Short mmCIF file of C-alpha atoms in Angstrom, two decimals:
data_model
loop_
_atom_site.label_atom_id
_atom_site.label_comp_id
_atom_site.label_asym_id
_atom_site.label_seq_id
_atom_site.Cartn_x
_atom_site.Cartn_y
_atom_site.Cartn_z
CA MET A 814 63.65 -0.83 -32.31
CA ARG A 815 66.62 0.73 -30.15
CA PHE A 816 65.29 4.45 -29.25
CA LYS A 817 67.86 7.58 -28.15
CA GLY A 818 66.14 10.24 -26.77
CA ILE A 819 68.00 13.50 -26.07
CA GLY A 820 68.83 12.14 -22.76
CA ALA A 821 69.84 9.08 -24.38
CA VAL A 822 66.98 7.07 -22.77
CA SER A 823 67.19 3.40 -24.45
CA LEU A 824 64.07 1.21 -25.52
CA ALA A 825 64.38 -2.24 -26.20
CA ILE A 826 62.13 -4.16 -28.34
CA ALA A 827 62.53 -8.18 -28.23
CA ALA A 828 62.80 -9.42 -31.51
CA VAL A 829 61.19 -13.24 -31.37
CA GLY A 830 57.81 -12.88 -32.87
CA LEU A 831 58.40 -9.19 -33.83
CA PHE A 832 58.69 -9.92 -37.44
CA TYR A 833 56.48 -11.64 -39.55
CA ALA A 834 57.12 -14.62 -41.17
CA THR A 835 57.32 -13.42 -45.01
CA ALA A 836 60.19 -11.03 -43.76
CA PRO A 837 63.45 -11.65 -45.76
CA ALA A 838 65.90 -13.31 -43.83
CA MET A 839 68.42 -10.79 -44.68
CA ALA A 840 66.50 -8.18 -43.95
CA GLN A 841 65.82 -9.44 -40.08
CA GLN A 842 69.27 -9.04 -39.85
CA LYS A 843 69.58 -5.12 -40.59
CA THR A 844 69.78 -2.04 -38.60
CA ILE A 845 69.29 1.21 -39.82
CA THR A 846 69.79 4.42 -38.01
CA VAL A 847 67.54 7.26 -37.87
CA TRP A 848 67.69 10.86 -37.00
CA PHE A 849 65.05 13.21 -36.18
CA GLY A 850 64.27 16.19 -34.87
CA LYS A 851 62.45 16.22 -31.51
CA GLY A 852 58.66 17.24 -31.66
CA PHE A 853 56.90 19.72 -30.33
CA TYR A 854 54.65 17.36 -28.39
CA LYS A 855 54.42 14.07 -27.17
CA SER A 856 51.78 12.78 -29.13
CA GLU A 857 54.04 13.69 -32.49
CA ASP A 858 56.28 11.88 -31.23
CA ASP A 859 54.26 8.53 -30.40
CA ALA A 860 52.69 8.78 -33.89
CA LEU A 861 56.54 8.39 -35.63
CA LEU A 862 57.38 5.65 -32.61
CA GLU A 863 54.47 3.98 -33.98
CA ALA A 864 55.32 3.86 -37.74
CA ILE A 865 58.47 2.41 -36.70
CA LYS A 866 57.23 -0.27 -34.49
CA LYS A 867 55.02 -1.02 -37.90
CA PHE A 868 57.84 -1.20 -39.95
CA GLU A 869 59.71 -3.05 -37.94
CA ALA A 870 57.46 -5.92 -38.11
CA LYS A 871 56.35 -5.48 -41.30
CA THR A 872 60.07 -5.74 -42.97
CA GLY A 873 62.18 -7.23 -40.10
CA ILE A 874 64.58 -4.08 -40.63
CA LYS A 875 65.54 -2.90 -36.61
CA VAL A 876 65.45 0.99 -36.13
CA GLU A 877 68.09 2.63 -34.35
CA LEU A 878 66.25 5.97 -33.44
CA SER A 879 67.83 9.40 -31.98
CA GLN A 880 66.23 12.23 -31.26
CA TYR A 881 67.59 15.65 -30.82
CA ALA A 882 66.67 18.82 -30.45
CA ILE A 883 66.16 21.32 -33.46
CA GLN A 884 69.11 23.42 -33.31
CA ASP A 885 71.34 20.30 -32.83
CA MET A 886 70.73 18.75 -35.96
CA ILE A 887 72.71 20.45 -38.05
CA PRO A 888 75.97 20.60 -35.90
CA LYS A 889 75.49 16.91 -35.28
CA THR A 890 74.79 16.26 -39.04
CA VAL A 891 77.98 18.07 -40.02
CA ALA A 892 79.89 16.45 -37.94
CA ALA A 893 78.83 13.14 -38.90
CA MET A 894 79.52 13.97 -42.64
CA ASP A 895 83.01 14.86 -41.22
CA SER A 896 82.92 11.73 -39.94
CA GLY A 897 81.95 9.51 -42.38
CA THR A 898 79.17 8.06 -39.56
CA VAL A 899 76.20 9.71 -41.46
CA PRO A 900 72.68 8.36 -40.31
CA ASP A 901 70.90 6.18 -43.45
CA VAL A 902 68.03 8.87 -43.05
CA ALA A 903 67.51 12.20 -41.23
CA TYR A 904 64.68 14.59 -41.00
CA SER A 905 65.36 18.03 -39.31
CA ASP A 906 62.78 21.03 -38.96
CA SER A 907 66.01 23.23 -40.57
CA TYR A 908 67.50 21.06 -43.30
CA ASP A 909 65.19 22.73 -45.90
CA VAL A 910 65.80 26.46 -44.82
CA GLN A 911 69.93 26.76 -43.51
CA ALA A 912 71.71 22.86 -45.28
CA GLN A 913 69.63 20.85 -47.93
CA GLY A 914 70.39 22.99 -51.10
CA LYS A 915 73.79 23.46 -50.22
CA TRP A 916 74.37 19.64 -49.40
CA ALA A 917 72.79 18.72 -52.67
CA PHE A 918 74.69 21.41 -54.91
CA GLU A 919 78.34 19.78 -53.36
CA GLY A 920 76.66 16.08 -54.39
CA LYS A 921 76.40 15.32 -50.69
CA LEU A 922 72.54 13.75 -50.97
CA GLU A 923 71.28 10.85 -52.11
CA ASP A 924 68.77 11.04 -55.34
CA LEU A 925 65.61 9.83 -54.26
CA GLY A 926 63.44 9.67 -57.41
CA ASP A 927 63.40 5.81 -57.09
CA VAL A 928 61.19 6.62 -54.25
CA LEU A 929 59.25 9.56 -54.79
CA THR A 930 58.39 9.41 -58.73
CA PRO A 931 56.38 6.40 -58.69
CA MET A 932 54.03 8.25 -55.68
CA LYS A 933 54.10 11.81 -57.44
CA SER A 934 50.58 12.10 -58.07
CA ALA A 935 50.06 11.94 -54.23
CA PHE A 936 51.63 14.97 -53.05
CA ALA A 937 49.69 18.57 -53.26
CA PRO A 938 50.92 21.37 -55.39
CA ASN A 939 53.97 23.07 -54.48
CA THR A 940 55.67 20.28 -52.10
CA LEU A 941 57.70 17.60 -53.79
CA GLU A 942 58.86 20.62 -56.41
CA THR A 943 60.83 22.02 -53.06
CA ALA A 944 62.75 19.05 -53.22
CA LEU A 945 64.06 18.68 -57.01
CA LEU A 946 67.65 20.65 -56.49
CA TYR A 947 70.69 20.57 -58.16
CA ASN A 948 74.03 18.91 -57.83
CA ASP A 949 77.02 20.43 -59.65
CA VAL A 950 78.80 16.71 -59.60
CA ALA A 951 76.21 15.09 -60.95
CA LYS A 952 75.42 17.63 -63.22
CA LYS A 953 71.56 17.35 -63.11
CA LYS A 954 68.63 18.12 -60.67
CA ALA A 955 66.48 15.22 -58.79
CA TYR A 956 64.50 14.97 -55.75
CA TYR A 957 67.18 15.05 -53.09
CA GLY A 958 65.06 14.94 -49.75
CA PHE A 959 61.61 13.68 -49.09
CA PRO A 960 58.99 16.34 -48.20
CA LEU A 961 57.45 15.26 -45.02
CA LYS A 962 55.31 18.27 -43.75
CA GLN A 963 54.97 22.30 -44.70
CA GLN A 964 54.54 25.57 -43.22
CA SER A 965 53.30 29.04 -43.45
CA MET A 966 52.60 32.29 -41.71
CA HIS A 967 49.66 32.59 -39.45
CA VAL A 968 48.99 35.77 -37.21
CA GLN A 969 47.75 34.93 -33.33
CA ILE A 970 45.47 37.27 -31.63
CA TRP A 971 44.39 37.33 -28.36
CA GLN A 972 40.48 37.91 -28.11
CA ASP A 973 40.28 39.26 -24.16
CA LEU A 974 42.98 41.52 -24.57
CA LEU A 975 41.66 42.97 -27.58
CA GLU A 976 38.35 43.17 -26.25
CA GLN A 977 39.75 44.86 -23.18
CA ALA A 978 41.29 47.61 -25.63
CA GLY A 979 37.24 47.96 -26.95
CA PHE A 980 37.49 46.24 -30.03
CA LYS A 981 36.51 43.12 -31.82
CA GLN A 982 37.82 40.97 -34.35
CA THR A 983 35.75 42.80 -36.97
CA ASP A 984 36.90 46.00 -36.36
CA ILE A 985 40.12 44.84 -37.51
CA PRO A 986 41.21 46.63 -41.41
CA LYS A 987 41.92 44.56 -44.24
CA LYS A 988 44.17 47.53 -45.66
CA TRP A 989 47.80 47.27 -45.45
CA GLU A 990 48.27 50.65 -43.56
CA ASP A 991 45.55 50.89 -41.57
CA TYR A 992 45.99 47.45 -40.13
CA TRP A 993 49.38 48.51 -38.49
CA SER A 994 47.99 51.26 -37.66
CA PHE A 995 45.38 49.82 -36.10
CA TRP A 996 47.60 47.53 -34.10
CA CYS A 997 49.65 50.67 -33.12
CA ASP A 998 47.59 53.89 -32.79
CA LYS A 999 44.62 52.52 -30.82
CA VAL A 1000 45.09 48.72 -29.80
CA GLN A 1001 48.27 49.81 -27.54
CA PRO A 1002 47.24 53.06 -25.86
CA ALA A 1003 43.88 51.31 -25.25
CA ILE A 1004 44.64 48.05 -23.77
CA ARG A 1005 47.47 50.02 -21.74
CA LYS A 1006 44.81 52.53 -19.98
CA ALA A 1007 42.42 49.68 -19.64
CA THR A 1008 45.02 47.46 -17.50
CA GLY A 1009 47.39 49.80 -16.64
CA GLN A 1010 50.43 47.27 -17.88
CA ARG A 1011 53.35 47.95 -20.41
CA VAL A 1012 51.02 45.49 -22.55
CA TYR A 1013 52.75 45.67 -26.85
CA ALA A 1014 50.56 45.49 -29.00
CA VAL A 1015 52.55 43.87 -31.38
CA GLY A 1016 54.96 40.83 -31.26
CA GLN A 1017 57.35 41.59 -34.40
CA PRO A 1018 60.08 38.85 -34.16
CA MET A 1019 63.35 40.60 -34.96
CA GLY A 1020 66.20 38.73 -33.88
CA VAL A 1021 69.23 37.19 -35.62
CA GLU A 1022 69.29 33.86 -34.31
CA SER A 1023 65.34 33.62 -34.80
CA THR A 1024 63.65 31.91 -37.87
CA ASP A 1025 60.95 33.41 -37.17
CA SER A 1026 62.09 37.06 -37.77
CA PHE A 1027 63.37 36.45 -41.63
CA GLN A 1028 60.12 34.12 -42.38
CA SER A 1029 57.93 36.96 -41.33
CA PHE A 1030 60.08 39.64 -43.31
CA TYR A 1031 59.35 37.40 -46.45
CA THR A 1032 55.77 38.26 -45.59
CA PHE A 1033 56.40 41.71 -46.00
CA MET A 1034 58.46 41.77 -49.08
CA ASP A 1035 55.62 39.61 -50.47
CA ALA A 1036 53.16 42.32 -49.40
CA HIS A 1037 55.28 45.07 -51.45
CA ASN A 1038 55.39 42.82 -54.48
CA VAL A 1039 59.70 41.83 -54.00
CA LYS A 1040 60.81 39.57 -55.94
CA LEU A 1041 64.40 38.75 -55.33
CA VAL A 1042 64.62 36.02 -58.28
CA ASP A 1043 63.45 34.39 -60.66
CA ASP A 1044 62.26 30.69 -61.43
CA ASP A 1045 66.25 29.91 -62.44
CA GLY A 1046 67.34 31.47 -59.20
CA LYS A 1047 69.17 34.62 -61.20
CA LEU A 1048 69.26 37.69 -58.83
CA LEU A 1049 66.68 40.60 -59.58
CA VAL A 1050 68.20 42.94 -57.18
CA ASP A 1051 69.55 45.48 -59.28
CA ASP A 1052 65.71 46.07 -60.63
CA PRO A 1053 65.31 49.87 -59.28
CA LYS A 1054 61.87 48.75 -58.55
CA VAL A 1055 62.91 45.73 -56.93
CA ARG A 1056 65.45 48.00 -54.65
CA GLU A 1057 62.62 50.39 -53.92
CA ASN A 1058 59.61 47.67 -52.91
CA LEU A 1059 62.45 46.26 -50.56
CA ILE A 1060 63.13 49.35 -48.91
CA LYS A 1061 59.77 49.73 -48.40
CA ALA A 1062 58.93 46.29 -46.74
CA MET A 1063 61.90 47.29 -44.84
CA LYS A 1064 60.62 50.67 -43.34
CA ASP A 1065 56.90 48.80 -42.62
CA TYR A 1066 59.04 46.21 -40.33
CA THR A 1067 61.31 48.44 -38.75
CA ASP A 1068 58.58 50.95 -38.42
CA THR A 1069 56.81 48.61 -35.41
CA TYR A 1070 60.02 49.04 -33.40
CA THR A 1071 60.37 52.72 -34.06
CA ARG A 1072 56.77 53.67 -33.22
CA GLY A 1073 57.27 51.13 -30.02
CA CYS A 1074 54.46 49.30 -30.76
CA THR A 1075 56.78 45.80 -30.34
CA PRO A 1076 58.95 44.99 -27.14
CA PRO A 1077 62.24 46.67 -27.25
CA SER A 1078 63.42 42.93 -26.25
CA SER A 1079 62.31 41.45 -29.87
CA THR A 1080 65.21 42.77 -31.60
CA THR A 1081 66.97 39.65 -29.36
CA TRP A 1082 64.09 37.77 -29.58
CA LYS A 1083 64.96 33.53 -31.03
CA ASP A 1084 61.85 31.30 -32.25
CA PRO A 1085 60.71 30.80 -28.85
CA ASP A 1086 60.40 34.20 -27.32
CA ASN A 1087 57.36 35.44 -29.63
CA ASN A 1088 55.43 32.91 -28.38
CA VAL A 1089 56.76 33.37 -24.41
CA ALA A 1090 55.62 36.59 -24.99
CA PHE A 1091 52.39 36.01 -26.35
CA HIS A 1092 51.67 33.63 -23.98
CA ASN A 1093 52.41 35.78 -20.89
CA LYS A 1094 50.11 38.70 -22.74
CA THR A 1095 52.49 40.99 -22.93
CA ILE A 1096 51.46 41.49 -26.26
CA VAL A 1097 47.90 41.29 -28.07
CA MET A 1098 49.05 39.64 -31.21
CA THR A 1099 52.38 38.10 -33.10
CA HIS A 1100 53.04 36.59 -36.28
CA ASN A 1101 54.30 32.88 -36.24
CA PHE A 1102 55.40 30.52 -38.91
CA THR A 1103 52.84 28.04 -37.70
CA ILE A 1104 49.78 27.93 -34.94
CA SER A 1105 52.16 26.02 -32.28
CA ILE A 1106 51.02 29.40 -30.20
CA ALA A 1107 47.15 27.99 -30.42
CA ALA A 1108 48.21 24.41 -30.27
CA LYS A 1109 50.15 24.73 -26.87
CA TRP A 1110 46.65 25.66 -24.82
CA LEU A 1111 45.12 22.44 -26.76
CA ASP A 1112 48.08 20.40 -25.86
CA ASP A 1113 47.99 21.99 -22.18
CA ALA A 1114 43.47 21.24 -22.37
CA ASN A 1115 44.91 17.34 -22.97
CA ASN A 1116 48.03 17.02 -20.71
CA PRO A 1117 47.06 14.54 -18.06
CA ALA A 1118 49.99 16.09 -15.75
CA LEU A 1119 48.34 19.41 -15.71
CA THR A 1120 46.09 20.42 -12.81
CA PRO A 1121 42.13 20.75 -13.51
CA GLU A 1122 42.47 24.05 -13.83
CA GLN A 1123 45.29 24.14 -15.90
CA ARG A 1124 43.41 21.91 -18.49
CA ALA A 1125 40.22 24.13 -18.29
CA LEU A 1126 42.49 26.71 -19.22
CA GLY A 1127 44.08 25.29 -22.08
CA LYS A 1128 41.07 24.53 -23.38
CA LYS A 1129 39.06 27.90 -22.97
CA ASN A 1130 41.61 29.98 -24.68
CA TYR A 1131 41.91 27.68 -27.75
CA ASP A 1132 38.59 27.02 -28.06
CA GLU A 1133 37.44 30.53 -27.30
CA THR A 1134 40.47 33.40 -26.46
CA ILE A 1135 43.09 32.79 -28.86
CA ILE A 1136 42.21 33.65 -32.81
CA THR A 1137 44.26 32.34 -36.05
CA ALA A 1138 44.08 34.98 -38.38
CA SER A 1139 45.47 36.10 -41.74
CA PHE A 1140 47.55 39.43 -42.58
CA PRO A 1141 45.69 42.02 -44.41
CA ASN A 1142 45.58 42.73 -48.20
CA LYS A 1143 48.65 44.17 -49.53
CA PRO A 1144 49.24 47.54 -50.05
CA ASP A 1145 47.77 47.38 -53.93
CA GLY A 1146 44.74 45.66 -52.21
CA THR A 1147 45.29 42.22 -53.52
CA PRO A 1148 45.50 39.51 -51.17
CA ILE A 1149 49.01 38.12 -50.23
CA LYS A 1150 50.06 34.63 -51.78
CA TYR A 1151 51.88 33.08 -48.32
CA ARG A 1152 55.14 31.66 -48.92
CA SER A 1153 55.04 27.87 -47.70
CA ASP A 1154 58.45 26.44 -46.21
CA VAL A 1155 57.97 22.23 -47.50
CA LYS A 1156 60.13 20.65 -44.04
CA THR A 1157 61.95 17.55 -45.79
CA GLY A 1158 64.00 14.29 -44.58
CA LEU A 1159 67.54 13.64 -46.46
CA MET A 1160 69.53 10.39 -47.01
CA PHE A 1161 73.32 10.87 -47.47
CA THR A 1162 75.06 9.61 -50.55
CA SER A 1163 77.73 8.27 -47.86
CA ALA A 1164 74.53 6.32 -46.31
CA LYS A 1165 75.48 2.68 -45.92
CA ASN A 1166 71.99 0.92 -46.06
CA LYS A 1167 70.82 3.18 -48.75
CA ALA A 1168 67.91 0.34 -49.73
CA GLU A 1169 66.87 -0.43 -46.06
CA GLY A 1170 66.98 3.38 -45.71
CA LYS A 1171 64.60 4.02 -48.85
CA GLU A 1172 62.04 1.37 -47.75
CA PHE A 1173 61.77 3.02 -44.30
CA ILE A 1174 60.97 6.56 -46.17
CA LYS A 1175 58.74 5.14 -48.60
CA PHE A 1176 56.84 3.43 -45.77
CA LEU A 1177 56.92 6.82 -43.37
CA LEU A 1178 55.04 8.33 -46.65
CA GLN A 1179 52.56 6.21 -47.01
CA GLU A 1180 49.42 8.04 -45.79
CA GLU A 1181 48.09 5.18 -42.99
CA ASN A 1182 51.83 6.18 -41.43
CA LEU A 1183 52.37 9.87 -42.28
CA ARG A 1184 49.01 11.33 -41.53
CA PRO A 1185 48.94 10.58 -37.75
CA TYR A 1186 52.70 12.14 -37.63
CA ILE A 1187 51.20 15.28 -38.91
CA GLU A 1188 47.96 15.34 -36.95
CA GLY A 1189 49.64 14.50 -33.85
CA ALA A 1190 51.37 18.40 -34.42
CA LEU A 1191 48.07 19.39 -33.21
CA GLY A 1192 47.96 21.93 -36.24
CA ARG A 1193 51.15 22.69 -36.21
CA TRP A 1194 52.39 21.48 -39.51
CA PHE A 1195 50.27 21.21 -42.80
CA PRO A 1196 50.44 17.86 -45.04
CA VAL A 1197 51.98 17.55 -48.37
CA THR A 1198 49.23 14.70 -49.33
CA THR A 1199 46.34 15.80 -51.40
CA ALA A 1200 44.41 13.36 -48.97
CA SER A 1201 45.53 14.03 -45.73
CA GLN A 1202 44.91 17.86 -46.56
CA GLN A 1203 41.22 16.98 -47.36
CA SER A 1204 41.24 14.75 -43.78
CA PRO A 1205 38.37 16.18 -41.16
CA PHE A 1206 41.41 17.22 -38.89
CA TRP A 1207 41.78 20.36 -40.83
CA GLN A 1208 37.75 20.80 -40.28
CA ALA A 1209 37.75 20.38 -36.61
CA ASP A 1210 38.01 24.09 -35.11
CA ARG A 1211 38.91 27.44 -36.17
CA HIS A 1212 42.21 27.61 -35.67
CA ARG A 1213 43.07 24.61 -38.35
CA LYS A 1214 40.10 25.78 -41.01
CA ALA A 1215 42.21 29.01 -41.23
CA VAL A 1216 45.60 27.05 -41.74
CA TYR A 1217 43.74 24.78 -44.46
CA THR A 1218 42.03 28.21 -45.77
CA GLN A 1219 45.19 29.78 -45.99
CA PHE A 1220 47.05 26.50 -47.70
CA THR A 1221 44.52 25.67 -50.06
CA GLY A 1222 44.17 28.88 -51.41
CA GLY A 1223 47.22 29.15 -53.29
CA THR A 1224 51.08 29.18 -52.23
CA THR A 1225 54.64 29.97 -53.09
CA PRO A 1226 58.06 28.29 -52.09
CA PHE A 1227 60.92 30.15 -50.65
CA ASP A 1228 63.93 31.34 -52.87
CA PHE A 1229 66.50 28.84 -51.48
CA THR A 1230 64.49 26.20 -53.69
CA LYS A 1231 65.20 27.94 -56.66
CA ASN A 1232 69.15 29.33 -55.61
CA TRP A 1233 70.65 27.23 -52.48
CA LYS A 1234 73.10 30.21 -51.76
CA PHE A 1235 69.63 31.58 -50.01
CA THR A 1236 70.88 28.60 -47.36
CA ILE A 1237 73.50 31.09 -46.22
CA LEU A 1238 71.87 34.05 -46.63
CA ASN A 1239 68.93 32.64 -44.06
CA ASN A 1240 72.25 31.40 -41.92
CA GLU A 1241 73.39 34.88 -41.38
CA ASN A 1242 69.89 35.63 -41.08
CA VAL A 1243 70.58 39.06 -43.07
CA TRP A 1244 67.11 39.82 -43.32
CA ALA A 1245 67.36 40.51 -39.75
CA LYS A 1246 71.00 41.58 -39.68
CA ALA A 1247 69.63 44.75 -41.90
CA MET A 1248 66.78 45.69 -39.46
CA ASN A 1249 69.47 45.95 -36.65
CA ARG A 1250 71.28 48.28 -38.35
CA VAL A 1251 67.70 50.61 -39.10
CA VAL A 1252 66.59 50.00 -35.22
CA SER A 1253 69.95 49.32 -32.75
CA GLU A 1254 72.35 51.27 -34.76
CA LYS A 1255 69.92 54.00 -36.30
CA VAL A 1256 71.49 53.72 -39.88
CA PRO A 1257 68.56 55.08 -42.35
CA VAL A 1258 66.63 52.30 -43.99
CA ASP A 1259 67.77 53.00 -47.24
CA LYS A 1260 71.22 52.08 -46.49
CA ALA A 1261 70.74 49.20 -44.83
CA VAL A 1262 69.01 47.96 -48.00
CA ASP A 1263 71.62 48.73 -49.92
CA GLU A 1264 73.93 47.09 -47.39
CA LEU A 1265 71.48 43.94 -47.74
CA ILE A 1266 71.59 44.20 -51.39
CA ALA A 1267 75.07 44.08 -51.94
CA ARG A 1268 75.14 40.86 -49.10
CA LEU A 1269 72.65 39.27 -51.38
CA LYS A 1270 74.81 39.63 -54.93
CA GLN A 1271 78.05 38.92 -52.86
CA ILE A 1272 76.73 35.43 -51.73
CA ALA A 1273 73.91 34.76 -53.93
CA GLY A 1274 74.95 36.35 -57.61
#
């Protein structure tokens, strides 16, 4: 395996004696290039490297691995497509949200049905279906990508700050309006009085460069029963009820800012910034599209490079101090059905080693290889296979149990899986732009929503 990290560090593994004698002679001469987004945790990347080592040993196919920061993956991939030098297999956390549907529509992605159809029964509901996309060149739907892992929305709360404010977890309301009033009107003044510091009750992501902002806003839309597209991807925004509920969702989302209970800087937050604010205890709670906030402290607890005191703090925060919770019930009193974002890898039609690349995908998706990679992310990602979802890992602590409960309660896909043009809207982050029209430019909520609807129709109609 030849490995290129962000710093272009190369690792050479001697080929002599590495391959089984049964490996085909032709395969021994093959090298495939694989691009992967850099993991959050060392254990995540270690599991990937171990799977690659096993693949090389079994098949005799060498893997040249390059890992890049998530924000670099799409620009690098676009440049590779333009120059005709695409990797044989590629994975990024951002492909599905921002590019996959468009690339499938344009005929740039390889049909992976021959890999995925035989293992269809291994996938959990609402996972494999998200890779079934339309190709306008071939005039067909097919599996233009392979599901690897998924994520959903969770709430993270500092239990000690909540207690300093004079409240317990059981005091948090289950009703929608009462819930947000609790944080803004009760917790925030109480925690400021108790600490003498300008702590905010809520971390509400609103930055245009933040995927957290539109993923969180989707939860608010779901709370108000906003359905933007039908199952065929047709826009429903001309329905007056859709507009009415979209206005309610936007008002609720931006009210947190206008009431002063999220930091003013949240309008410019990027994805890591609500995590940072939480870790610094300048906010009591935030909603985040993984449990990476809690998992950071678990990673600290197991990090030999940290001091014993730092590891002890990590363990205490993960085991005792941080709460992973769900959103309150919708205004109509029913539970929210959460969006799941199924992260996918791709193969491009211009890839040079498709047969060998498909062998790698097939190998990676085997339970004994995929499960260590998912669990190496410390609960940040949830499995896409039924067997891995039943792993004891997901019952090991309260954070993972909360993730398990949300996913097994049923999920629904994002709109970009039904109408690929929503990837363009997500790239633009029209949702956060509308928020900022309200809170920064003082545009009335209904006007900002009408502008949002106009843009939805212009792009996705």
